[in-house]
PDB file of C-alpha atoms in Angstrom:
ATOM      1  CA  MET A  12      -0.265   7.938  25.081  1.00  0.00           C
ATOM      2  CA  VAL A  13      -3.859   7.030  24.294  1.00  0.00           C
ATOM      3  CA  ILE A  14      -4.281   5.033  21.084  1.00  0.00           C
ATOM      4  CA  LEU A  15      -7.434   5.830  19.147  1.00  0.00           C
ATOM      5  CA  ASP A  16      -8.983   4.745  15.870  1.00  0.00           C
ATOM      6  CA  ILE A  17      -8.338   6.275  12.446  1.00  0.00           C
ATOM      7  CA  THR A  18     -10.852   9.115  12.134  1.00  0.00           C
ATOM      8  CA  THR A  19      -9.208  12.094  10.401  1.00  0.00           C
ATOM      9  CA  ILE A  20      -6.959  12.969   7.501  1.00  0.00           C
ATOM     10  CA  GLU A  21      -4.230  13.652  10.059  1.00  0.00           C
ATOM     11  CA  ASP A  22      -4.541  10.032  11.215  1.00  0.00           C
ATOM     12  CA  ILE A  23      -4.254   8.887   7.585  1.00  0.00           C
ATOM     13  CA  LYS A  24      -1.133  11.024   7.116  1.00  0.00           C
ATOM     14  CA  LEU A  25       0.418   9.583  10.271  1.00  0.00           C
ATOM     15  CA  LEU A  26      -0.302   6.043   9.089  1.00  0.00           C
ATOM     16  CA  VAL A  27       0.977   6.629   5.551  1.00  0.00           C
ATOM     17  CA  ASN A  28       4.092   8.550   6.602  1.00  0.00           C
ATOM     18  CA  THR A  29       5.032   6.023   9.284  1.00  0.00           C
ATOM     19  CA  PHE A  30       4.402   3.065   7.000  1.00  0.00           C
ATOM     20  CA  TYR A  31       6.378   4.382   4.047  1.00  0.00           C
ATOM     21  CA  ALA A  32       9.267   5.508   6.263  1.00  0.00           C
ATOM     22  CA  LYS A  33       9.575   1.842   7.283  1.00  0.00           C
ATOM     23  CA  VAL A  34       9.109   0.593   3.712  1.00  0.00           C
ATOM     24  CA  GLN A  35      11.889   2.822   2.378  1.00  0.00           C
ATOM     25  CA  LYS A  36      14.363   1.267   4.833  1.00  0.00           C
ATOM     26  CA  ASP A  37      13.211  -2.336   4.490  1.00  0.00           C
ATOM     27  CA  GLU A  38      15.800  -4.793   3.148  1.00  0.00           C
ATOM     28  CA  LEU A  39      13.336  -6.759   1.004  1.00  0.00           C
ATOM     29  CA  ILE A  40      10.997  -4.156  -0.455  1.00  0.00           C
ATOM     30  CA  GLY A  41      12.715  -0.821   0.160  1.00  0.00           C
ATOM     31  CA  SER A  42      14.868  -0.861  -2.959  1.00  0.00           C
ATOM     32  CA  ILE A  43      11.884  -1.748  -5.171  1.00  0.00           C
ATOM     33  CA  PHE A  44       9.889   1.226  -3.880  1.00  0.00           C
ATOM     34  CA  ASN A  45      12.840   3.601  -3.913  1.00  0.00           C
ATOM     35  CA  GLU A  46      13.800   2.653  -7.476  1.00  0.00           C
ATOM     36  CA  LYS A  47      10.240   3.002  -8.788  1.00  0.00           C
ATOM     37  CA  ILE A  48       9.392   6.232  -6.960  1.00  0.00           C
ATOM     38  CA  GLN A  49      12.880   7.782  -6.954  1.00  0.00           C
ATOM     39  CA  GLY A  50      12.635  11.463  -5.967  1.00  0.00           C
ATOM     40  CA  ARG A  51       8.840  11.573  -6.167  1.00  0.00           C
ATOM     41  CA  TRP A  52       8.124  10.490  -2.577  1.00  0.00           C
ATOM     42  CA  PRO A  53       6.143  13.637  -1.653  1.00  0.00           C
ATOM     43  CA  GLU A  54       3.909  13.133  -4.699  1.00  0.00           C
ATOM     44  CA  HIS A  55       3.459   9.439  -3.894  1.00  0.00           C
ATOM     45  CA  LEU A  56       2.615  10.150  -0.251  1.00  0.00           C
ATOM     46  CA  GLU A  57       0.003  12.737  -1.271  1.00  0.00           C
ATOM     47  CA  LYS A  58      -1.589  10.156  -3.550  1.00  0.00           C
ATOM     48  CA  MET A  59      -1.579   7.603  -0.723  1.00  0.00           C
ATOM     49  CA  TYR A  60      -3.222  10.087   1.669  1.00  0.00           C
ATOM     50  CA  ARG A  61      -6.058  10.543  -0.830  1.00  0.00           C
ATOM     51  CA  PHE A  62      -6.313   6.806  -1.515  1.00  0.00           C
ATOM     52  CA  TRP A  63      -6.625   5.804   2.152  1.00  0.00           C
ATOM     53  CA  GLN A  64      -8.838   8.799   2.949  1.00  0.00           C
ATOM     54  CA  THR A  65     -11.249   7.577   0.262  1.00  0.00           C
ATOM     55  CA  ILE A  66     -11.081   3.939   1.390  1.00  0.00           C
ATOM     56  CA  LEU A  67     -11.219   4.403   5.153  1.00  0.00           C
ATOM     57  CA  LEU A  68     -12.962   7.714   5.787  1.00  0.00           C
ATOM     58  CA  GLU A  69     -15.296   7.577   2.779  1.00  0.00           C
ATOM     59  CA  GLU A  70     -14.195  11.075   1.792  1.00  0.00           C
ATOM     60  CA  HIS A  71     -13.807  10.732  -1.968  1.00  0.00           C
ATOM     61  CA  THR A  72     -10.533  12.503  -2.700  1.00  0.00           C
ATOM     62  CA  TYR A  73      -8.822   9.791  -4.786  1.00  0.00           C
ATOM     63  CA  SER A  74      -9.604   8.886  -8.345  1.00  0.00           C
ATOM     64  CA  GLY A  75      -7.650   6.607 -10.562  1.00  0.00           C
ATOM     65  CA  SER A  76      -6.607   3.011 -10.923  1.00  0.00           C
ATOM     66  CA  PRO A  77      -4.110   1.865  -8.318  1.00  0.00           C
ATOM     67  CA  PHE A  78      -3.040  -1.333 -10.092  1.00  0.00           C
ATOM     68  CA  PRO A  79      -1.402  -0.220 -13.389  1.00  0.00           C
ATOM     69  CA  PRO A  80       1.720   1.371 -11.820  1.00  0.00           C
ATOM     70  CA  HIS A  81       2.376  -1.943 -10.048  1.00  0.00           C
ATOM     71  CA  LYS A  82       1.813  -4.232 -13.036  1.00  0.00           C
ATOM     72  CA  HIS A  83       5.469  -4.732 -14.010  1.00  0.00           C
ATOM     73  CA  LEU A  84       7.146  -4.547 -10.610  1.00  0.00           C
ATOM     74  CA  PRO A  85       9.676  -7.320  -9.888  1.00  0.00           C
ATOM     75  CA  VAL A  86       7.695  -8.711  -6.962  1.00  0.00           C
ATOM     76  CA  ASP A  87       6.205 -11.985  -5.796  1.00  0.00           C
ATOM     77  CA  GLN A  88       4.238 -13.286  -2.823  1.00  0.00           C
ATOM     78  CA  SER A  89       7.173 -12.773  -0.443  1.00  0.00           C
ATOM     79  CA  HIS A  90       7.183  -9.038  -1.215  1.00  0.00           C
ATOM     80  CA  PHE A  91       3.459  -8.735  -0.589  1.00  0.00           C
ATOM     81  CA  ASN A  92       3.828 -10.697   2.646  1.00  0.00           C
ATOM     82  CA  ARG A  93       6.490  -8.259   3.825  1.00  0.00           C
ATOM     83  CA  TRP A  94       4.373  -5.260   2.743  1.00  0.00           C
ATOM     84  CA  MET A  95       1.474  -6.648   4.793  1.00  0.00           C
ATOM     85  CA  GLU A  96       3.692  -7.370   7.779  1.00  0.00           C
ATOM     86  CA  ILE A  97       4.951  -3.765   7.838  1.00  0.00           C
ATOM     87  CA  PHE A  98       1.462  -2.361   7.242  1.00  0.00           C
ATOM     88  CA  THR A  99      -0.132  -4.463   9.983  1.00  0.00           C
ATOM     89  CA  LYS A 100       2.569  -3.607  12.522  1.00  0.00           C
ATOM     90  CA  THR A 101       2.277   0.074  11.642  1.00  0.00           C
ATOM     91  CA  VAL A 102      -1.496   0.125  12.057  1.00  0.00           C
ATOM     92  CA  ASP A 103      -1.326  -1.874  15.297  1.00  0.00           C
ATOM     93  CA  GLY A 104       1.368   0.417  16.682  1.00  0.00           C
ATOM     94  CA  LEU A 105      -0.598   3.581  16.006  1.00  0.00           C
ATOM     95  CA  PHE A 106      -4.320   2.818  16.166  1.00  0.00           C
ATOM     96  CA  ILE A 107      -6.979   0.569  17.599  1.00  0.00           C
ATOM     97  CA  GLY A 108     -10.587   0.304  16.511  1.00  0.00           C
ATOM     98  CA  ILE A 109     -12.999  -0.604  13.747  1.00  0.00           C
ATOM     99  CA  VAL A 110     -11.403   1.570  11.068  1.00  0.00           C
ATOM    100  CA  ALA A 111      -7.910   0.357  11.978  1.00  0.00           C
ATOM    101  CA  GLU A 112      -9.109  -3.227  11.543  1.00  0.00           C
ATOM    102  CA  GLU A 113     -10.776  -2.258   8.254  1.00  0.00           C
ATOM    103  CA  ALA A 114      -7.453  -0.776   7.059  1.00  0.00           C
ATOM    104  CA  LYS A 115      -5.732  -4.119   7.608  1.00  0.00           C
ATOM    105  CA  VAL A 116      -8.505  -6.053   5.850  1.00  0.00           C
ATOM    106  CA  ARG A 117      -8.471  -3.670   2.896  1.00  0.00           C
ATOM    107  CA  ALA A 118      -4.672  -3.833   2.668  1.00  0.00           C
ATOM    108  CA  ALA A 119      -4.709  -7.643   2.757  1.00  0.00           C
ATOM    109  CA  ASN A 120      -7.343  -7.784   0.022  1.00  0.00           C
ATOM    110  CA  MET A 121      -5.376  -5.333  -2.087  1.00  0.00           C
ATOM    111  CA  ALA A 122      -2.108  -7.247  -1.612  1.00  0.00           C
ATOM    112  CA  TYR A 123      -3.808 -10.494  -2.590  1.00  0.00           C
ATOM    113  CA  MET A 124      -5.418  -8.966  -5.687  1.00  0.00           C
ATOM    114  CA  PHE A 125      -2.269  -7.148  -6.822  1.00  0.00           C
ATOM    115  CA  ASN A 126      -0.195 -10.310  -6.483  1.00  0.00           C
ATOM    116  CA  TYR A 127      -2.826 -12.337  -8.325  1.00  0.00           C
ATOM    117  CA  LYS A 128      -3.007  -9.826 -11.177  1.00  0.00           C
ATOM    118  CA  ILE A 129       0.763  -9.472 -11.474  1.00  0.00           C
ATOM    119  CA  GLU A 130       1.118 -13.258 -11.711  1.00  0.00           C
ATOM    120  CA  TYR A 131      -1.726 -13.409 -14.234  1.00  0.00           C
ATOM    121  CA  PHE A 132      -0.148 -10.796 -16.506  1.00  0.00           C
ATOM    122  CA  ARG A 133       3.303 -12.379 -16.146  1.00  0.00           C
ATOM    123  CA  ASN A 134       1.936 -15.779 -17.170  1.00  0.00           C
ATOM    124  CA  ALA A 135      -0.056 -14.276 -20.041  1.00  0.00           C
ATOM    125  CA  GLU A 136       3.086 -12.596 -21.383  1.00  0.00           C
ATOM    126  CA  LYS A 137       5.044 -15.860 -21.150  1.00  0.00           C
ATOM    127  CA  THR A 138       2.424 -17.847 -23.069  1.00  0.00           C
ATOM    128  CA  SER A 139       2.081 -15.206 -25.789  1.00  0.00           C
ATOM    129  CA  LYS A 140       5.785 -15.344 -26.650  1.00  0.00           C
TER     130      LYS A 140
END
């Protein structure tokens, strides 16, 4: 099997589907995702296709704010580390190239920012009580 870079929406779908199949079964983060998303996995996956298509292929199919749905999740740095570990292994197992590397950089930046913002809002809520 020849491994190529991420270049099409079909590549994005393969990445997203493979990644979230692993996430759903993961001991640390699977239950958090499954509880939040419940029976809406097809809807969530469609949203993720559009998100990564916009980010990686510069085909603007996603609009919205990705952070708000994550704001009150019961997560910390260990959860984001695991998310990144699964994402990185998934990308590396499926693709090689500039866009694949960009996907990992973008995911790492997003994980860092989401964790930072979640901690910020958690601390702000504690101090306002």
